[in-house]
mmCIF file of C-alpha atoms in Angstrom:
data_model
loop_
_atom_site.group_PDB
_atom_site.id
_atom_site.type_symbol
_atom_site.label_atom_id
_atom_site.label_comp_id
_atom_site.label_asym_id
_atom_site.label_seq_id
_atom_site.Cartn_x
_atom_site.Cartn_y
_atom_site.Cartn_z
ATOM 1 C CA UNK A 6 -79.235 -54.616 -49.410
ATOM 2 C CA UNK A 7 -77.068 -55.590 -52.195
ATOM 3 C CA UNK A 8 -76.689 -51.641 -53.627
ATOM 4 C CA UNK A 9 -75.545 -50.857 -49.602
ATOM 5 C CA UNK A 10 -73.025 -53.655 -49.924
ATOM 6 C CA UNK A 11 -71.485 -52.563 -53.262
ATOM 7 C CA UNK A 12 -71.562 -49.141 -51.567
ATOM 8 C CA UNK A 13 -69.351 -50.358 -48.792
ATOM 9 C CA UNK A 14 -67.443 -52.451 -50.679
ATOM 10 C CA UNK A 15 -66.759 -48.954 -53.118
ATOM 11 C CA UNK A 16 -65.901 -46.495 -50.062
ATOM 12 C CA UNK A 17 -63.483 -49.788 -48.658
ATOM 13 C CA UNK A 18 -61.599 -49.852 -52.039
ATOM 14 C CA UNK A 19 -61.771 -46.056 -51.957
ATOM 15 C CA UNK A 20 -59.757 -46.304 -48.493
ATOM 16 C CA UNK A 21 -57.624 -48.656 -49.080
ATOM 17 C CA UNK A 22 -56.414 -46.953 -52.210
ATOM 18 C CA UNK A 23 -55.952 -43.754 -50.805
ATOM 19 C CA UNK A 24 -53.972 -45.523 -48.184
ATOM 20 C CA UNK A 25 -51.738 -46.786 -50.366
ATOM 21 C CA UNK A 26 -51.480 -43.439 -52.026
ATOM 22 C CA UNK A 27 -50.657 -41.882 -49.081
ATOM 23 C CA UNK A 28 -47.960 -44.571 -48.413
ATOM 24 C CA UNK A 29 -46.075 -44.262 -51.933
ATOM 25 C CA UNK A 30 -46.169 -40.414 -50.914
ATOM 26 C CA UNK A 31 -44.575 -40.943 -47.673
ATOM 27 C CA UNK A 32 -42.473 -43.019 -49.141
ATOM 28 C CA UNK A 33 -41.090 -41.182 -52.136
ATOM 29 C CA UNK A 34 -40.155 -38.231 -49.445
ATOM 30 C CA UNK A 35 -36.760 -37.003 -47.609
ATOM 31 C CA UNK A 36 -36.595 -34.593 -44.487
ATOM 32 C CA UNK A 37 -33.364 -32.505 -44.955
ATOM 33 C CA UNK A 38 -32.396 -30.906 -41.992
ATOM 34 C CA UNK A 39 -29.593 -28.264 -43.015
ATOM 35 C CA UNK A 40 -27.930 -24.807 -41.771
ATOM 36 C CA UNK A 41 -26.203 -24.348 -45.090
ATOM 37 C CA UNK A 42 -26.695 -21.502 -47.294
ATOM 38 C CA UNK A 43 -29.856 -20.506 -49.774
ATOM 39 C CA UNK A 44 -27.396 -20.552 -52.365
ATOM 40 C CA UNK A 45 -26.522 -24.379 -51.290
ATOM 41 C CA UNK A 46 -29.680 -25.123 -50.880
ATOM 42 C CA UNK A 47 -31.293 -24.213 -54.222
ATOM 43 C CA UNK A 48 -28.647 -25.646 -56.226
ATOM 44 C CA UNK A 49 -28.397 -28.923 -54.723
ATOM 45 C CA UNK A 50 -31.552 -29.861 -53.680
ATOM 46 C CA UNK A 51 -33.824 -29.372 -56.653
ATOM 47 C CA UNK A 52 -30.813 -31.728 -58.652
ATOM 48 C CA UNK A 53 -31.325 -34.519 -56.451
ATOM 49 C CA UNK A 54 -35.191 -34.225 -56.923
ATOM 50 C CA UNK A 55 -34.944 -34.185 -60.570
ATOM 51 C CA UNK A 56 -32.278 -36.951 -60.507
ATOM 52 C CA UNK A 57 -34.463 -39.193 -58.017
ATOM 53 C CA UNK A 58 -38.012 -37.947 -58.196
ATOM 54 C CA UNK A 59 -37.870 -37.983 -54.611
ATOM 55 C CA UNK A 60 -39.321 -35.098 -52.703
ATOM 56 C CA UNK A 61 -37.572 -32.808 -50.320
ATOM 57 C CA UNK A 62 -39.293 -31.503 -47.179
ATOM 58 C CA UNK A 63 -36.465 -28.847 -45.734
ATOM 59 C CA UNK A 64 -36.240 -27.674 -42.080
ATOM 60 C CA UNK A 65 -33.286 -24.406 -42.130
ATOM 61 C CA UNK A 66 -32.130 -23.660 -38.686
ATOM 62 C CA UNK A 67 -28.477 -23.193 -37.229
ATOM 63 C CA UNK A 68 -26.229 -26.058 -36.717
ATOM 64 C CA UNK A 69 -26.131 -26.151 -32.907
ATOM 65 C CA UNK A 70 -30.184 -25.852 -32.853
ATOM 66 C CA UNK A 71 -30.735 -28.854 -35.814
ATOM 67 C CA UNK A 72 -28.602 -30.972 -33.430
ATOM 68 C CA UNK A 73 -30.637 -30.221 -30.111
ATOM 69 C CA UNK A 74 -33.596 -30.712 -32.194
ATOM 70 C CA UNK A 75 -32.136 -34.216 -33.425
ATOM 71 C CA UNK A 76 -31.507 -35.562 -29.796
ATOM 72 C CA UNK A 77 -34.589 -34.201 -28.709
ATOM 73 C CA UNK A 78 -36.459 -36.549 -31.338
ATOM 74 C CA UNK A 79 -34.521 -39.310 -30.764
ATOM 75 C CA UNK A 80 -35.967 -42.827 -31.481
ATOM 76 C CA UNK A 81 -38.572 -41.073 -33.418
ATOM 77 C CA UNK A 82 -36.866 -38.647 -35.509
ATOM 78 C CA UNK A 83 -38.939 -35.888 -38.322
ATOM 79 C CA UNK A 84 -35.504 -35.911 -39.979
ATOM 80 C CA UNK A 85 -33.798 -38.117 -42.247
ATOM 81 C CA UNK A 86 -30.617 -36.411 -43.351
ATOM 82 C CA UNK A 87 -28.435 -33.886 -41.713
ATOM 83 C CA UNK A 88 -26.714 -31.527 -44.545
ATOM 84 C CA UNK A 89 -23.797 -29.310 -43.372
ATOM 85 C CA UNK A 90 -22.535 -28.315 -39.986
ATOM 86 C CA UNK A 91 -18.759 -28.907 -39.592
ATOM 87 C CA UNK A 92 -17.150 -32.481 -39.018
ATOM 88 C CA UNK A 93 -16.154 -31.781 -35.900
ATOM 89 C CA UNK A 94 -19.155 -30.686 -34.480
ATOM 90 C CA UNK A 95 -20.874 -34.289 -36.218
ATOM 91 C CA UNK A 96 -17.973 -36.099 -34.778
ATOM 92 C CA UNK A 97 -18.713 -35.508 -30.977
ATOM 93 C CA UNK A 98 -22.410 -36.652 -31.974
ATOM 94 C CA UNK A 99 -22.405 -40.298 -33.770
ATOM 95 C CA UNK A 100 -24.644 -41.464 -31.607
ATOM 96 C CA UNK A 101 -27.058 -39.442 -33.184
ATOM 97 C CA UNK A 102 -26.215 -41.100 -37.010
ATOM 98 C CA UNK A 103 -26.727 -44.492 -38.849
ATOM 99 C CA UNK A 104 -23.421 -45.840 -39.717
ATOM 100 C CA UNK A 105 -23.614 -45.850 -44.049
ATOM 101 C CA UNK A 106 -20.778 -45.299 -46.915
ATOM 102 C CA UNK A 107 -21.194 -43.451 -49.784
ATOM 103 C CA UNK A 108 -21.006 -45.937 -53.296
ATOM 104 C CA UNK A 109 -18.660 -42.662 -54.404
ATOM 105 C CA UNK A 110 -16.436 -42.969 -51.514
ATOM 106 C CA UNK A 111 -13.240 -44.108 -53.251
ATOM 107 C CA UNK A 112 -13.993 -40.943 -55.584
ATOM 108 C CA UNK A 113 -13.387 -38.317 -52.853
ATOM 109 C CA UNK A 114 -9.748 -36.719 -52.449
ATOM 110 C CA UNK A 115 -7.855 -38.651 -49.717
ATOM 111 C CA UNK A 116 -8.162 -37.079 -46.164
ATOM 112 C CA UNK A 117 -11.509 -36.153 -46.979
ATOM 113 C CA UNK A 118 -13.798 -40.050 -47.416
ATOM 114 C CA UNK A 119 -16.038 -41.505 -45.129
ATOM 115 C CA UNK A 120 -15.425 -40.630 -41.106
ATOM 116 C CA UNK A 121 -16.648 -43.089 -38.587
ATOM 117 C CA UNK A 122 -18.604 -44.679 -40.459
ATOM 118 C CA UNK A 123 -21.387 -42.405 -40.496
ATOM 119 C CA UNK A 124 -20.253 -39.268 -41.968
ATOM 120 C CA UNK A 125 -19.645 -38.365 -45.778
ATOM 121 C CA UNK A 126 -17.813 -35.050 -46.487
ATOM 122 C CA UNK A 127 -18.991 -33.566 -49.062
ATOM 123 C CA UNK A 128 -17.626 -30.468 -49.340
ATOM 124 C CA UNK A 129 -14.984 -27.850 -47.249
ATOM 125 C CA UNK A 130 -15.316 -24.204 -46.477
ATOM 126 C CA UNK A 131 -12.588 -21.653 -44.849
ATOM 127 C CA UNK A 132 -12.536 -19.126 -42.124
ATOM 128 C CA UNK A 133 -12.614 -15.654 -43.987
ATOM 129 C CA UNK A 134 -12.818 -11.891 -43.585
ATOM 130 C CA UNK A 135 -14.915 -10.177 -45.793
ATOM 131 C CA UNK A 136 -14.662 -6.349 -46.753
ATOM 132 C CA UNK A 137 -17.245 -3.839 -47.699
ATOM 133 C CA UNK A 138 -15.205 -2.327 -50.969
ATOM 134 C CA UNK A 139 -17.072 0.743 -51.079
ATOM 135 C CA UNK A 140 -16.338 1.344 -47.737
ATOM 136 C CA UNK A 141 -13.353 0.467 -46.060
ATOM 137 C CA UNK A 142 -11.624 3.499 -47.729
ATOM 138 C CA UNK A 143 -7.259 3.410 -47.263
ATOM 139 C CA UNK A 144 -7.299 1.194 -44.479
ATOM 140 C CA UNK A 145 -5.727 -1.984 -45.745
ATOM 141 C CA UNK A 146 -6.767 -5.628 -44.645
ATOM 142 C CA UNK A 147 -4.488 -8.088 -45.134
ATOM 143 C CA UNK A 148 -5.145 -10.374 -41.965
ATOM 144 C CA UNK A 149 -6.561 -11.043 -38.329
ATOM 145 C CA UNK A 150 -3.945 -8.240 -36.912
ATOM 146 C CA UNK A 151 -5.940 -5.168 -39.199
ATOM 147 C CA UNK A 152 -8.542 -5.989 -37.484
ATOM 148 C CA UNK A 153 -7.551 -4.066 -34.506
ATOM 149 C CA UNK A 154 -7.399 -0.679 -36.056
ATOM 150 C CA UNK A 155 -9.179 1.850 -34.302
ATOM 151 C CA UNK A 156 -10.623 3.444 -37.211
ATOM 152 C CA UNK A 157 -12.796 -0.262 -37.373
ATOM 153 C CA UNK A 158 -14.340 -0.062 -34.126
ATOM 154 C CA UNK A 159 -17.783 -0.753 -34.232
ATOM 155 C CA UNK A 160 -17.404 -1.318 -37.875
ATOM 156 C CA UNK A 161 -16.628 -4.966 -37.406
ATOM 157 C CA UNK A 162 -19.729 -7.813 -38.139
ATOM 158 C CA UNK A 163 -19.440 -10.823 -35.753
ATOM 159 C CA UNK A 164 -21.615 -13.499 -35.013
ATOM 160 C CA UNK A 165 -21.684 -15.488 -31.180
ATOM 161 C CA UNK A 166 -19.333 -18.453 -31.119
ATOM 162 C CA UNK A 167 -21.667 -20.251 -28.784
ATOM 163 C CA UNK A 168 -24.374 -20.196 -30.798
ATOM 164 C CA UNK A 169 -22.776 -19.565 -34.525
ATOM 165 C CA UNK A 170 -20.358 -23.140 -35.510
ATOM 166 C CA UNK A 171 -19.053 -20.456 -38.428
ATOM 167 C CA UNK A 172 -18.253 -17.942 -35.777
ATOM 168 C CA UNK A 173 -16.529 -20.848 -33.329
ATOM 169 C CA UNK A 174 -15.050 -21.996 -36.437
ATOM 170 C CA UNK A 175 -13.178 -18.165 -36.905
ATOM 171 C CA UNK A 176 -12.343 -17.880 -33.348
ATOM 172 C CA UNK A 177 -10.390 -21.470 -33.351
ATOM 173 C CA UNK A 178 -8.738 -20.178 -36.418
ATOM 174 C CA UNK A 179 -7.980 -17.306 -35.049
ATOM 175 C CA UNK A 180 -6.494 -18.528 -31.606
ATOM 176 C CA UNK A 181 -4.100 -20.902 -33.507
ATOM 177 C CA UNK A 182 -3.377 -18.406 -36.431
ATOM 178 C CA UNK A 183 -2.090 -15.931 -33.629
ATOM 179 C CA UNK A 184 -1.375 -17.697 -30.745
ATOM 180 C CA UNK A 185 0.065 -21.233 -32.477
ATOM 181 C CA UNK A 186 -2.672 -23.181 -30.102
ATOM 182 C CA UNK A 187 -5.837 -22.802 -28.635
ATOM 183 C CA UNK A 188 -5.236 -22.084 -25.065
ATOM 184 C CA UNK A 189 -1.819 -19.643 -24.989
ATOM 185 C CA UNK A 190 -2.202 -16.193 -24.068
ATOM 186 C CA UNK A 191 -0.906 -14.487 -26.970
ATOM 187 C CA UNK A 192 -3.908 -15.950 -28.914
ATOM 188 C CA UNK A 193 -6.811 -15.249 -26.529
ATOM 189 C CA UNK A 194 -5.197 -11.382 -25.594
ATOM 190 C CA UNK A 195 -5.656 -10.710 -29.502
ATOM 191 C CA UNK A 196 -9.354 -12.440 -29.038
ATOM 192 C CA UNK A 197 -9.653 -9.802 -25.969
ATOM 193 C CA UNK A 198 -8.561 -6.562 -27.933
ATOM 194 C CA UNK A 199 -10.735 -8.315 -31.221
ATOM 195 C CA UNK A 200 -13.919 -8.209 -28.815
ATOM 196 C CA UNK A 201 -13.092 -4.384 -27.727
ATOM 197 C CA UNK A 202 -12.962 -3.070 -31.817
ATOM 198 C CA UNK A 203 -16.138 -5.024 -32.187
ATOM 199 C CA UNK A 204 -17.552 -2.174 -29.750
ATOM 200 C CA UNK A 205 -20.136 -4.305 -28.088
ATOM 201 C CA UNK A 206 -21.812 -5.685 -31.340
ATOM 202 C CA UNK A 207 -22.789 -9.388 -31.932
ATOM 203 C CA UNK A 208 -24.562 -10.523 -35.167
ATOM 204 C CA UNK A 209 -27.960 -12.110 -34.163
ATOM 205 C CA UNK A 210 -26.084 -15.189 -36.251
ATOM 206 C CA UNK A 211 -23.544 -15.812 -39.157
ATOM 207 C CA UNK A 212 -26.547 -15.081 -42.003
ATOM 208 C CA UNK A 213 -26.294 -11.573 -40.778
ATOM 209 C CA UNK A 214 -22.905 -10.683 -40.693
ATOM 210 C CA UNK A 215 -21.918 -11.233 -44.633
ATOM 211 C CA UNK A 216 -25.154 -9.764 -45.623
ATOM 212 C CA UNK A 217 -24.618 -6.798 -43.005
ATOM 213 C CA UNK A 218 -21.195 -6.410 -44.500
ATOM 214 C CA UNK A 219 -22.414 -6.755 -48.359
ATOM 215 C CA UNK A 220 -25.220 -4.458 -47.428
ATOM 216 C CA UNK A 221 -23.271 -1.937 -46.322
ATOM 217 C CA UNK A 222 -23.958 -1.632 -42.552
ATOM 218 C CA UNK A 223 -20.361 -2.675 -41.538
ATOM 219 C CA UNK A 224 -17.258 -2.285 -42.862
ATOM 220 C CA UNK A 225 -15.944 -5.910 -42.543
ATOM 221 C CA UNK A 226 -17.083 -9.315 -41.329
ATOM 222 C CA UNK A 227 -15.658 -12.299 -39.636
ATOM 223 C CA UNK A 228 -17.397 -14.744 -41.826
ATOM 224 C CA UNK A 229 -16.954 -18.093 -44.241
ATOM 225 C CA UNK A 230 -16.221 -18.372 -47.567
ATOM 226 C CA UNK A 231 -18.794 -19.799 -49.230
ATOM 227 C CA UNK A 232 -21.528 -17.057 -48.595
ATOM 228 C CA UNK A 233 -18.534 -14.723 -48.949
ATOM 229 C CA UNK A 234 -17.991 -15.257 -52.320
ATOM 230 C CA UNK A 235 -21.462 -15.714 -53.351
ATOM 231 C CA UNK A 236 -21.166 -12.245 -53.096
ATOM 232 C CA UNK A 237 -18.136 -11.763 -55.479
ATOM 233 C CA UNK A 238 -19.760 -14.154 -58.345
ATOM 234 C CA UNK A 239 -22.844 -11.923 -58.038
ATOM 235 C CA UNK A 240 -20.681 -8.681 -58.076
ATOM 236 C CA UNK A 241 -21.328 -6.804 -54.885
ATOM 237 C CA UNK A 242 -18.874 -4.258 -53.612
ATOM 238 C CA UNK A 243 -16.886 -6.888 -51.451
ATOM 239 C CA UNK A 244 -13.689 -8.300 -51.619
ATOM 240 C CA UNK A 245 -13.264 -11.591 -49.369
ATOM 241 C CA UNK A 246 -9.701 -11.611 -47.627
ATOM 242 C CA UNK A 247 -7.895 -14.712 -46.435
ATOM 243 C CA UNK A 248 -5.936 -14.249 -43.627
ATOM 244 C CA UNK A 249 -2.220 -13.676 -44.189
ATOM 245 C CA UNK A 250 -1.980 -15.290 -40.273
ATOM 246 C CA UNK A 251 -3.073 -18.929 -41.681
ATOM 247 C CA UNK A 252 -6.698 -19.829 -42.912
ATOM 248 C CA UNK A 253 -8.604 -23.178 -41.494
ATOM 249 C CA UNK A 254 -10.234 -25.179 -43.946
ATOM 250 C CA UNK A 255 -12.976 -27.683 -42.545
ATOM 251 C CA UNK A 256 -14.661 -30.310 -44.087
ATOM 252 C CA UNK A 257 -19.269 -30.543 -43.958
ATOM 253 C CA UNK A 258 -20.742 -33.603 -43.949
ATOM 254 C CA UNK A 259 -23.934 -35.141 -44.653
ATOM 255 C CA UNK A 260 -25.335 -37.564 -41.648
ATOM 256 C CA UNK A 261 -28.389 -40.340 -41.976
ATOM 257 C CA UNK A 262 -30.020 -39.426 -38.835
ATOM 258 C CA UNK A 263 -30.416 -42.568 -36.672
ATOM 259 C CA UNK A 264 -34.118 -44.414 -37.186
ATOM 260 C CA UNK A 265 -34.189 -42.251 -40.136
ATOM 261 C CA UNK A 266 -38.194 -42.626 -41.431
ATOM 262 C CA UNK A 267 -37.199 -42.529 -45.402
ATOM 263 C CA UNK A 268 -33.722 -44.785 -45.085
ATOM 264 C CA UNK A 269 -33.379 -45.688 -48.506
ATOM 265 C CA UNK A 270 -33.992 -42.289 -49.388
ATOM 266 C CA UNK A 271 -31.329 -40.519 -47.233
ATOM 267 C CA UNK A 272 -28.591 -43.332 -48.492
ATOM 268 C CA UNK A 273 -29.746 -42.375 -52.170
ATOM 269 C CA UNK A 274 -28.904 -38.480 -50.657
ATOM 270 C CA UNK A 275 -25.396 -39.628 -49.578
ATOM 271 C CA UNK A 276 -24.700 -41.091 -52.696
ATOM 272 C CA UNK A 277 -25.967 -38.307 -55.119
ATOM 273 C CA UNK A 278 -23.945 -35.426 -52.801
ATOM 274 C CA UNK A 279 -20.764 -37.145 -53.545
ATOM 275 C CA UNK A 280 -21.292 -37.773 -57.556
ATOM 276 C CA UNK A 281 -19.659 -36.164 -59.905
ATOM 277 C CA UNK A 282 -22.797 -34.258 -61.079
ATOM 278 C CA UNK A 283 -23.359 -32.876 -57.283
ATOM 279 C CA UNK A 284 -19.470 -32.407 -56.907
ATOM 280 C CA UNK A 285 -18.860 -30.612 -60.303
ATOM 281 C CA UNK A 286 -21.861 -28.265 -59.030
ATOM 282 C CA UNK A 287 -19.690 -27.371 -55.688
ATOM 283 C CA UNK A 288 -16.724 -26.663 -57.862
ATOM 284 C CA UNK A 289 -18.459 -24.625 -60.608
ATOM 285 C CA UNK A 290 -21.536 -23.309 -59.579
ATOM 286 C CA UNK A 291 -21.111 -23.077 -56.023
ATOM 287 C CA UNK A 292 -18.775 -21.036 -53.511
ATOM 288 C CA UNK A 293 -18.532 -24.100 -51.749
ATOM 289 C CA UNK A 294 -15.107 -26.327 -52.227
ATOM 290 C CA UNK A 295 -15.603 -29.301 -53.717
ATOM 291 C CA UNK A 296 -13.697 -32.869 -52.414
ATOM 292 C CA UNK A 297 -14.463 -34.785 -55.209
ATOM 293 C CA UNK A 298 -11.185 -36.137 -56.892
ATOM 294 C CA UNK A 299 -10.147 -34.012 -60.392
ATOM 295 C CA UNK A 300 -12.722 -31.119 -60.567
ATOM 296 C CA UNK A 301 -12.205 -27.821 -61.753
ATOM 297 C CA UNK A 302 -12.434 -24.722 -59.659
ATOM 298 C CA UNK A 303 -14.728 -21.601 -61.033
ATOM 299 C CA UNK A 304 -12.514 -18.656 -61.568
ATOM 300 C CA UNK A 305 -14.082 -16.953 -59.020
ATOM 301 C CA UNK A 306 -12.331 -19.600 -56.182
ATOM 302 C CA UNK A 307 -8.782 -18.319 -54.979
ATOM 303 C CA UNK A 308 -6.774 -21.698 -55.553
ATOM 304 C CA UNK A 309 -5.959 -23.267 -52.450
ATOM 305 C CA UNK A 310 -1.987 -23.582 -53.374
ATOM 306 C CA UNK A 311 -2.356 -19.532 -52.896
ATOM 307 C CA UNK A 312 -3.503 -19.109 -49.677
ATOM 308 C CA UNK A 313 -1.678 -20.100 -46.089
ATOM 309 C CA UNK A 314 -3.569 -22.700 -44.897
ATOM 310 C CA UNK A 315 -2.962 -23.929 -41.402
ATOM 311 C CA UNK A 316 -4.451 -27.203 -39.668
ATOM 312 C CA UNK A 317 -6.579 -27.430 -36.983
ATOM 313 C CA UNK A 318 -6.603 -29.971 -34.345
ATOM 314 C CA UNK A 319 -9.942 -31.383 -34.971
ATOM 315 C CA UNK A 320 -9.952 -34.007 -32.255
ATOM 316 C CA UNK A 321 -8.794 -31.567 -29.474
ATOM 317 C CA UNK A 322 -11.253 -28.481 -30.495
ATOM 318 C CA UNK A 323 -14.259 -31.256 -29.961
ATOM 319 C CA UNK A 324 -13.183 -32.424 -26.554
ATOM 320 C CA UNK A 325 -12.607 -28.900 -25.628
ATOM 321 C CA UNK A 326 -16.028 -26.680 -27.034
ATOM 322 C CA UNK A 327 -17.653 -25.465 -23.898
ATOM 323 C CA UNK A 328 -14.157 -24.606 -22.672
ATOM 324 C CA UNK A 329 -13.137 -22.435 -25.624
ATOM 325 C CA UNK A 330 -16.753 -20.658 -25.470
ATOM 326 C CA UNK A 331 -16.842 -20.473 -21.853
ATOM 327 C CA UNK A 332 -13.615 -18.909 -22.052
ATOM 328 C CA UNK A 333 -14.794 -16.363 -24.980
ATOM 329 C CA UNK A 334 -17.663 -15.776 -22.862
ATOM 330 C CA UNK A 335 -15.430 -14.555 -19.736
ATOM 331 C CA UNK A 336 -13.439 -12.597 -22.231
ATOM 332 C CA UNK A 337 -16.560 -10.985 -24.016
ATOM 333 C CA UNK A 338 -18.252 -9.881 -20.773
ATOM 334 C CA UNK A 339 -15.099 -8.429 -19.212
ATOM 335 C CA UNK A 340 -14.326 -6.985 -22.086
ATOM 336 C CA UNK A 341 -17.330 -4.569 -22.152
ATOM 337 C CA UNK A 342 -16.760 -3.355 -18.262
#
């Protein structure tokens, strides 16, 4: 009787030590949800889990389908940290965040600290056009407006801007880089003539249309700059081209997702993303910009000072999404009749 109740005792403290395994494991772990690039990814993640010991479990989807898939698990979220997508898009969804400031807020450049409450900028990226070096021959791109030559048609990559935020993010830069707004006709008639040189083709999303370009399969791509000049640091054939018409720069954020599981864990990610280690990493590793205050730029980064750079109306392009796409979408379809 006695050996049985050692025996149980044994297999009890067997169970209740693996339980508390299990707990310090579930503990020491962050769920990253995050549409940013590979090249992002595999820089910036591994850092934080050497700097914390904390263990990353990543989900990779687009921006618009990490959000549905935040609201759908609302209350009892998988995710614990939200890692790119563009402010704006965040903005219109606090609800879905835990209100928390960075400890390196004060260290970001001004214009670009805490937003809300619940969203830390981390880094920015810019509206681009990339070009296929090898084959774009004597036709010369210098902005939006080359786009239109014939000898491009069908030769364009472009990804769909209700489904892509980089590819809503061009065609808001493009609207106000040629039409001064977001609604005037002079902007959405160049979107109209844009759609007919694209001959029909839509990137399946915004992954495909720099690697389609840097692959050779089309000519040039409406794309962003930091997989656009992963390309140049690696020393494809491209050349990335910043649009003589004005260039948007927006700011990505990082968001605790509200009831976050791992809370501590997903402040501790806010914090290290805005460091100096993390920051210097956007600056000189990564294509990336970096917001941190006094870093220096790889040579590889065109310096901002050098490019036009035009502002976007944040606020207004939020409260008016599903009308820009909408619209696109009417402009699309009757442009292929």
């Amino acid at each position: 009787m006695k050996k049985i109740t050692h025996l149980l005792l044994a297999f009890t403290l067997l169970m209740v030590l693996a339980a508390c395994g299990s707990e310090e494991d579930n503990e020491n772990k962050l769920v990253i949800y995050s549409p940013n690039s590979e090249d992002i990814i595999n820089t910036i993640i591994p850092m934080f889990e050497q700097e914390t010991g904390i263990e990353v479990e990543l989900v990779s989807a687009g921006t618009g389908e990490l959000l549905k898939r935040i609201e759908t698990e609302a209350g009892n979220p998988n995710g614990d940290i939200m890692f790119g997508g563009s402010k704006a898009q965040m903005l219109g969804n606090g609800d879905l965040f835990e209100e928390y400031t960075s400890k390196n807020n004060d260290n970001m450049l001004e214009g670009h600290q805490n937003v809300g409450g619940f969203l830390t900028p981390y880094g920015a990226d810019g509206s681009v056009i990339l070009v296929n070096t090898d084959l774009i021959g004597d036709i010369e791109i210098n902005g939006y407006e080359d786009l239109l030559n014939p000898e491009l048609k069908g030769k364009i990559a472009a990804a769909d801007p209700a489904s892509s935020s980089s590819a809503f993010a061009q065609l808001t830069n493009m609207l106000l880089a040629m039409g001064g707004d977001y609604t005037s006709d002079e902007g959405w008639n160049y979107v109209e003539e844009l759609v007919k040189n694209l001959d029909g083709k839509v990137a399946s999303g915004s992954g495909n249309v720099h690697k389609g370009v840097a692959d050779g399969e089309y000519t040039v791509g409406l794309t962003y700059e930091d997989p656009a000049l992963s390309y140049v640091r690696d020393g494809a054939p491209v050349e990335v081209i910043y649009p003589e018409e004005g260039t948007v720069f927006l700011d990505a954020g990082v968001e605790i997702i509200k009831d976050a599981k791992h809370l501590d864990n997903a402040k501790a990610f806010a914090d290290f993303i805005t460091s100096e280690k993390a920051q210097n990493a956007f600056a000189q590793e990564l294509t990336i910009r970096s917001l941190g205050k006094d870093v220096e730029i790889a040579d590889y980064k065109k310096p901002l000072e050098e490019i036009n750079i035009i502002e976007e109306d944040e606020e207004y392009v939020e409260e008016h999404r599903s009308e820009i796409v909408d619209t696109y979408k009417d402009v699309f379809t009757g442009a292929q009749e």
